[in-house]
Tab-separated table of C-alpha atoms in Angstrom:
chain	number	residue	atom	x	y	z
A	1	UNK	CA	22.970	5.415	5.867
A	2	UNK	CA	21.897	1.546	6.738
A	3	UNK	CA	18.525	0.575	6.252
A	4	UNK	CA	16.933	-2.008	7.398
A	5	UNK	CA	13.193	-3.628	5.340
A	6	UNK	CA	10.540	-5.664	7.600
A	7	UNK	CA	9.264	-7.634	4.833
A	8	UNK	CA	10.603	-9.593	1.806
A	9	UNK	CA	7.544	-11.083	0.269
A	10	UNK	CA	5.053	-8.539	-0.501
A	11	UNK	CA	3.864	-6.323	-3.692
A	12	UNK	CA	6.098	-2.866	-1.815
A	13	UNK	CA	8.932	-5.304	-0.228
A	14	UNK	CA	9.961	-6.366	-3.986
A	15	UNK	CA	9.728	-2.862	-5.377
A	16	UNK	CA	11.931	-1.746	-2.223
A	17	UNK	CA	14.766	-4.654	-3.043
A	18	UNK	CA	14.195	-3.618	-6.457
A	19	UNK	CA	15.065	0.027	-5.670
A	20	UNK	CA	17.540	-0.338	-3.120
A	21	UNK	CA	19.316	-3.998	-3.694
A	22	UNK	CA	22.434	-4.894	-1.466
A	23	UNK	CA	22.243	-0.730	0.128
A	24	UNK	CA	19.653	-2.146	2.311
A	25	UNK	CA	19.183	-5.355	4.593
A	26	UNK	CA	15.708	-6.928	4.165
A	27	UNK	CA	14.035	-9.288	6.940
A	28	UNK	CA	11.163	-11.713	6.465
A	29	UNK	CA	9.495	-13.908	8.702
A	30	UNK	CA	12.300	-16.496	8.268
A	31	UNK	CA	14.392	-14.050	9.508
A	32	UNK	CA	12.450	-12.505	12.525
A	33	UNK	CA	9.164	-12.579	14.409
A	34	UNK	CA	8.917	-8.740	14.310
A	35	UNK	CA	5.324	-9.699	17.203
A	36	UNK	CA	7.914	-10.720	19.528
A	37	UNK	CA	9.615	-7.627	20.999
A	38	UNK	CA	12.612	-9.184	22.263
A	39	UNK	CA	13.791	-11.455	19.530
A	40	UNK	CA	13.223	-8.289	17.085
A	41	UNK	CA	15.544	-5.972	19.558
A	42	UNK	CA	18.129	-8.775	19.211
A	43	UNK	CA	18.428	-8.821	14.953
A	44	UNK	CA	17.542	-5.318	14.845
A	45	UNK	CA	20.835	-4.354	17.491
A	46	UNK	CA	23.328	-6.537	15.313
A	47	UNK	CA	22.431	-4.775	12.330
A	48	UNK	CA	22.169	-1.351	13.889
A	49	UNK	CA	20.671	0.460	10.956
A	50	UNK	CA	19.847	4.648	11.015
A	51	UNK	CA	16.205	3.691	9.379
A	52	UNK	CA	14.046	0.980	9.240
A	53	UNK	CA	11.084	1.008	6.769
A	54	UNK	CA	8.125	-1.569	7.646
A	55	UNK	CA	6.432	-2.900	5.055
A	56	UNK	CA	4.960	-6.025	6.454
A	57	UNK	CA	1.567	-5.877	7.246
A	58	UNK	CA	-1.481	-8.279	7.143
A	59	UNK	CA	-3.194	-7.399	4.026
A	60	UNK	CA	-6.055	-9.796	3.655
A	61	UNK	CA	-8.802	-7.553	4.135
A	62	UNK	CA	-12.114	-10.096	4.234
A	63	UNK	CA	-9.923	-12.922	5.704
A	64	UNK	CA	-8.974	-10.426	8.638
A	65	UNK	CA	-12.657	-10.523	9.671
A	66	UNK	CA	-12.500	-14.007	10.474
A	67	UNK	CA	-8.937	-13.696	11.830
A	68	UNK	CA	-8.724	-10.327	13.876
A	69	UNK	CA	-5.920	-12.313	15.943
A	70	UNK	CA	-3.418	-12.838	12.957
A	71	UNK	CA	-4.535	-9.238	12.027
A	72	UNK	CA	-3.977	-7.289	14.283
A	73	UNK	CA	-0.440	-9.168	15.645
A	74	UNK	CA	1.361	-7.984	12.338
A	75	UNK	CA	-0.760	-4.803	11.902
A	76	UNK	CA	-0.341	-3.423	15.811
A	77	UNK	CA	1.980	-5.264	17.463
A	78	UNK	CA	4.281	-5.455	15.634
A	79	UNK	CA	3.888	-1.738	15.012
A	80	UNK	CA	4.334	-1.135	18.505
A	81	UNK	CA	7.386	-3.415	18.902
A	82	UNK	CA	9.108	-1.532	16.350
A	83	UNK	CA	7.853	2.094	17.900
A	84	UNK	CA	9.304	0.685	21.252
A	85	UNK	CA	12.591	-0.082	19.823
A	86	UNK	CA	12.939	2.937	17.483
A	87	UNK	CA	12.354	5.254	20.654
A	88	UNK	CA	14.756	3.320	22.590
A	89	UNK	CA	17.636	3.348	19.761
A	90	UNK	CA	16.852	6.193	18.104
A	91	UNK	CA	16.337	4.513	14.604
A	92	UNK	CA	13.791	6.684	12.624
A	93	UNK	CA	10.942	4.682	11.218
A	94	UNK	CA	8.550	4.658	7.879
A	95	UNK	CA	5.742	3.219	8.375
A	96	UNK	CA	2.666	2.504	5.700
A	97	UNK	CA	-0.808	2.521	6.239
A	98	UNK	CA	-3.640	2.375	4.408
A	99	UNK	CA	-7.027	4.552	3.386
A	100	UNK	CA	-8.847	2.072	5.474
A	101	UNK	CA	-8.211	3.926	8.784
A	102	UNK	CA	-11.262	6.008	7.326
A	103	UNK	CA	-15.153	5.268	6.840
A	104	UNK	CA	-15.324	6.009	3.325
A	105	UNK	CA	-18.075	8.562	4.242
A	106	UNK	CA	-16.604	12.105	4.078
A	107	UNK	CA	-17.409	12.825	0.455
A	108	UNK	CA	-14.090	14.776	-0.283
A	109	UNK	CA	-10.795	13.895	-0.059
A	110	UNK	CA	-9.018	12.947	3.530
A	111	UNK	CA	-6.621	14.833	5.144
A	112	UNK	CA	-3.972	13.914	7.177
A	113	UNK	CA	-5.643	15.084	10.442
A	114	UNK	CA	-9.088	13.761	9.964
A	115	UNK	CA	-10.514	12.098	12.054
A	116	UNK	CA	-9.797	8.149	11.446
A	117	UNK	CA	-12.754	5.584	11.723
A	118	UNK	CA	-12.553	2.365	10.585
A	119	UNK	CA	-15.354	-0.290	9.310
A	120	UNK	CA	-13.741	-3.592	9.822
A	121	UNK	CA	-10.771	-5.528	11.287
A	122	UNK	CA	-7.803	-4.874	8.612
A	123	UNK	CA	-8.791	-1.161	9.360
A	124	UNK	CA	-8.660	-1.279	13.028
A	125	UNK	CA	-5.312	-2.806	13.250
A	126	UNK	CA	-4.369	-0.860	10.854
A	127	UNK	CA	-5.250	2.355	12.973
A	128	UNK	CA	-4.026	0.581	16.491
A	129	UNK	CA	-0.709	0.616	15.018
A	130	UNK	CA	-1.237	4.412	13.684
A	131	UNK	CA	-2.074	5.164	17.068
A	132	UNK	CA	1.124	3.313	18.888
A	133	UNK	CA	3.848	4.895	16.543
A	134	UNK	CA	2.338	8.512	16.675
A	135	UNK	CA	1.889	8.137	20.604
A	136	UNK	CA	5.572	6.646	20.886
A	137	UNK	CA	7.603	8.428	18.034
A	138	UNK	CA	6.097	11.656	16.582
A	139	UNK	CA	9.484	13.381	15.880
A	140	UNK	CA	11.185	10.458	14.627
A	141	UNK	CA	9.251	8.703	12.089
A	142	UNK	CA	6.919	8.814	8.363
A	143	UNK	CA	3.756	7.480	8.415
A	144	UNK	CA	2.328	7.083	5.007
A	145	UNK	CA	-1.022	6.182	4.095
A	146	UNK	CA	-2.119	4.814	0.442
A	147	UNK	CA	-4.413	2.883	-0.849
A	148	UNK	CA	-5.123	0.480	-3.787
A	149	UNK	CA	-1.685	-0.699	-4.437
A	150	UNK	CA	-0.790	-2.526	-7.003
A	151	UNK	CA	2.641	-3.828	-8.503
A	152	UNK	CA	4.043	-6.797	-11.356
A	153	UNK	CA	4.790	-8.267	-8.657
A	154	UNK	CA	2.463	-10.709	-5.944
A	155	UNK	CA	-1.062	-10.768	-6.267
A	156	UNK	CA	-3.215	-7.540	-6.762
A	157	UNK	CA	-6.462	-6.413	-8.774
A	158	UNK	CA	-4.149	-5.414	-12.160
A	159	UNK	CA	-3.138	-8.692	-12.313
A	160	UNK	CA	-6.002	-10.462	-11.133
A	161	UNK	CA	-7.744	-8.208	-14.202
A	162	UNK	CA	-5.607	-9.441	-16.821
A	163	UNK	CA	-5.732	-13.079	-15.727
A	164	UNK	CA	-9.782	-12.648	-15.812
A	165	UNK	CA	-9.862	-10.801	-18.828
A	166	UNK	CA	-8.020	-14.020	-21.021
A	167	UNK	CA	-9.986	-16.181	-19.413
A	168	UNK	CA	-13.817	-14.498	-19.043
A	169	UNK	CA	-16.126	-13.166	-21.890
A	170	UNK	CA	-17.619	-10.766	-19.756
A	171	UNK	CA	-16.419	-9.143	-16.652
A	172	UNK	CA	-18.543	-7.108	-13.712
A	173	UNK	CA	-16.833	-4.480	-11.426
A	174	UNK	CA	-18.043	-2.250	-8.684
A	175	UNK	CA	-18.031	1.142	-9.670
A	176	UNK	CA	-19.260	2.740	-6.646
A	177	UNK	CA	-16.263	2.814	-4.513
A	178	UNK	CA	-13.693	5.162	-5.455
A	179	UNK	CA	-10.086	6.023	-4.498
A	180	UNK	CA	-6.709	6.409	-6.221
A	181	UNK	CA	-4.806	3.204	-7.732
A	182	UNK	CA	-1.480	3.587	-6.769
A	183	UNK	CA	1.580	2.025	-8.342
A	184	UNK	CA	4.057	0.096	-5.411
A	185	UNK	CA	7.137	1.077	-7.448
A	186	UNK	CA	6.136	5.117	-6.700
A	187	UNK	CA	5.292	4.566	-2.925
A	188	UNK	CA	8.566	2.089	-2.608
A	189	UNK	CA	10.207	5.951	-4.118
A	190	UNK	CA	8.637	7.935	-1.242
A	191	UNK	CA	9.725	5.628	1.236
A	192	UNK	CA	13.080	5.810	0.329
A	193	UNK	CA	12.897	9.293	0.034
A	194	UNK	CA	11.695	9.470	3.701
A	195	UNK	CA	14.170	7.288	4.826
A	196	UNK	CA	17.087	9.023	3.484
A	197	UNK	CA	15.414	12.624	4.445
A	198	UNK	CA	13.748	11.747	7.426
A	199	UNK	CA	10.336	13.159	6.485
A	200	UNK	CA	8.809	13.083	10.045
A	201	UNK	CA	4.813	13.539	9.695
A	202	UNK	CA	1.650	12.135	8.657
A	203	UNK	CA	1.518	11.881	4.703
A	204	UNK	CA	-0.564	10.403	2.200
A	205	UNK	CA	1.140	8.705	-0.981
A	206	UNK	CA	-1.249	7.405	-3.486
A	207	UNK	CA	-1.105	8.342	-7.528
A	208	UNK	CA	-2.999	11.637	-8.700
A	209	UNK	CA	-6.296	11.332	-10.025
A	210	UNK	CA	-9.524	9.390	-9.220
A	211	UNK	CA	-11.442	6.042	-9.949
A	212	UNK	CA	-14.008	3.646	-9.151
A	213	UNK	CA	-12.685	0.155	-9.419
A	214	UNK	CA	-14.621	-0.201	-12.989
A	215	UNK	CA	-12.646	2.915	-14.289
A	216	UNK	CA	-9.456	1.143	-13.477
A	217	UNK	CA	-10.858	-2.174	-15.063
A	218	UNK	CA	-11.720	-0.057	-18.190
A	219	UNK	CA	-8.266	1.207	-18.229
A	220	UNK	CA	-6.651	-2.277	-17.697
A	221	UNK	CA	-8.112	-3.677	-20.322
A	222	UNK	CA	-7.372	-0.635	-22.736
A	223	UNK	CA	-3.746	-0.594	-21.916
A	224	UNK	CA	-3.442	-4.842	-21.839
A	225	UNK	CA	-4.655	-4.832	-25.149
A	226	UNK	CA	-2.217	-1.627	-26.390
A	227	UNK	CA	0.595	-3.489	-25.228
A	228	UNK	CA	-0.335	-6.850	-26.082
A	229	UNK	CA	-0.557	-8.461	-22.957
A	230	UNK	CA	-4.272	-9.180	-24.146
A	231	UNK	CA	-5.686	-10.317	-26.945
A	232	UNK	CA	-9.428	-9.578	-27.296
A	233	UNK	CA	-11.846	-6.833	-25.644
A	234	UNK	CA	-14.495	-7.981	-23.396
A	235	UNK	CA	-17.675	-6.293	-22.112
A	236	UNK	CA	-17.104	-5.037	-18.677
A	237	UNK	CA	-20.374	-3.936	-16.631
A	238	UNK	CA	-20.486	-2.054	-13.738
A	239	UNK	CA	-22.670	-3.129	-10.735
A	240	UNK	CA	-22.785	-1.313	-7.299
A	241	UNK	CA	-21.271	-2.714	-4.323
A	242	UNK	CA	-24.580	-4.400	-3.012
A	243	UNK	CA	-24.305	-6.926	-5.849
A	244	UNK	CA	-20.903	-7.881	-4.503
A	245	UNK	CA	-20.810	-8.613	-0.817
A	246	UNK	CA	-17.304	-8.375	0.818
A	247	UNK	CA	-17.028	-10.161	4.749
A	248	UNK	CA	-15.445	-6.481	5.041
A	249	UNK	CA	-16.893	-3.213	4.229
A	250	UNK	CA	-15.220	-1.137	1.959
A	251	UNK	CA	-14.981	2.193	2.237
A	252	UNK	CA	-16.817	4.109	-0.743
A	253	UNK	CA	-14.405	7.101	-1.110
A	254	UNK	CA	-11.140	6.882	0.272
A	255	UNK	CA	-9.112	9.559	-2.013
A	256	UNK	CA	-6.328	10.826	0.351
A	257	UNK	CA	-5.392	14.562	0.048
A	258	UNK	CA	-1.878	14.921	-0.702
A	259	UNK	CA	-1.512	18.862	-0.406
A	260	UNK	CA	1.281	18.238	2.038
A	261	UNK	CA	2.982	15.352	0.321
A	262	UNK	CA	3.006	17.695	-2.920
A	263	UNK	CA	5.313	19.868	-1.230
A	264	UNK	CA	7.170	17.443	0.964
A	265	UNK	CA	8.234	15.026	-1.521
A	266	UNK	CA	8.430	17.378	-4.414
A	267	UNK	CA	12.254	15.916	-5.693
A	268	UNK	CA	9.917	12.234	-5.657
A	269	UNK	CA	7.320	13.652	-7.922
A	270	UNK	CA	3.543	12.293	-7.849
A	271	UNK	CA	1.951	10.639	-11.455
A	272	UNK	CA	-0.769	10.311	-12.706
A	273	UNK	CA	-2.456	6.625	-11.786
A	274	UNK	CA	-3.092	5.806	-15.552
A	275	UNK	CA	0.617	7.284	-16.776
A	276	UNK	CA	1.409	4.492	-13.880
A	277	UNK	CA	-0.413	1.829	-14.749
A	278	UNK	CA	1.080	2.034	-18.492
A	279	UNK	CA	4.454	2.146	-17.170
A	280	UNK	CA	4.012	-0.851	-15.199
A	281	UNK	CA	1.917	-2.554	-17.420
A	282	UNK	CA	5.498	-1.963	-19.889
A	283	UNK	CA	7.739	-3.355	-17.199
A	284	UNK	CA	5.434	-6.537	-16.817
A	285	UNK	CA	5.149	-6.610	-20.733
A	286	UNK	CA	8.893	-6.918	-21.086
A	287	UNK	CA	9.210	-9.345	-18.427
A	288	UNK	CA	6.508	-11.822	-19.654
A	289	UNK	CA	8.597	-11.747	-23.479
């Protein structure tokens, strides 16, 4: 099987190439401009793969407000480009999404067929390019959602934590939005796995269990200092989101139900976020030393 990555650059990109290595051709924006249809048919016909996995995407979730353009040319598209092409070649496509597509407002965990309503721009595009590859290519492609990803690699809050944490001597995080952290390395898994299986659907791939942001900056710290990566404890306070305004709104709970994902991806296996966040937290220890 040939597989083909859109992206080389991001957190899930690196944990693909990590995963996959020379079994799988990776493009970056050096390599194609996957918003213009035609020049993408061209690179994607000379490598004729079986399944391409996107994982580029505009990510920048305040700076999208003030650049919906920029946003919504990687996040829809692009999407539909690669829906268009797909259909007409009959590659089978994974595609990742995000627990932005919904309002934060339900109370319980999201299904796959809820009803999707984003806040802000990231979302929307996000959802505009939902919307082309399920109208174009039901049968023949994965879309998985997730949501606060996080990797060794790039820029992310885990990171951005530990980097505070050595340099602050007190921290404050929001503890009124909550969700799943989920570790790039196990959704890079599933999206191999879906590749290789083609797992047509709608899933939802995060890591099990729940948090507010200042539960995961509790458990950063905890697991920084068990593994040396810091050296002293600070005080952490939470604060609710009004004491922290975003240009985007967040969404206050976004856990995504993952009844059918459980079943689905079974041989891939779902952790628990903090069994995760140690392991990575390892893999970053031992390539700091």
């Amino acid at each position: 099987m040939k597989i083909v990555v859109i992206g080389k650059s991001g957190q899930l990109a690196a944990e693909l190439n990590q995963l996959l290595g020379d079994e799988a051709v990776f493009l970056g924006r050096n390599d194609v401009d996957i918003t213009d249809q035609q020049a993408l048919a061209s690179v994607l016909l000379a490598h004729n793969p079986d399944v391409i996995i996107n994982s580029a995407a505009y990510t920048a979730v305040d700076k999208a407000e003030s650049e919906p353009e920029e946003a919504y040319k990687l996040n829809a598209s692009a999407v539909i480009n690669l829906a268009d092409i797909c259909r007409l070649n009959r590659y089978f496509l994974v595609h990742v999404s995000t627990d932005y597509v919904f309002d934060g407002t339900k109370g319980s965990p999201y299904r796959t067929d809820d009803v999707i309503a984003p806040q802000g721009v990231y979302g929307k595009s996000k959802a505009e390019g939902e919307k082309a590859l399920l109208d174009s290519l039901p049968n023949q492609s994965c879309l998985l959602r997730t949501a606060w990803v996080y990797s060794k690699y790039g820029n992310n809050f885990v990171k951005t934590m530990l980097r505070l944490m050595a340099e602050k001597s007190e921290l404050k995080v929001i503890d009124d939005q909550i969700g799943s952290p989920t570790w790039a390395k196990g959704l890079a898994e599933a999206c191999v796995y879906a590749a290789r299986h083609r797992s047509a659907g709608v899933y939802h791939w995060t890591d099990e269990g729940v948090a507010s942001w200042y539960d995961f900056a509790l458990a950063i710290q905890e697991i920084g200092l068990e593994k040396n990566l810091l050296t002293n404890k600070v005080p952490i306070h939470p604060i609710p989101s009004s004491q922290y305004p975003t240009p985007a709104k967040r969404p206050h709970y976004s856990v995504l139900d993952k009844v059918s994902t459980r079943k689905a991806f079974a041989d891939v296996g779902l952790q628990h976020w903090r069994k995760q966040l140690a392991d990575m937290m390892s893999s970053f220890q031992s390539e700091k030393q």
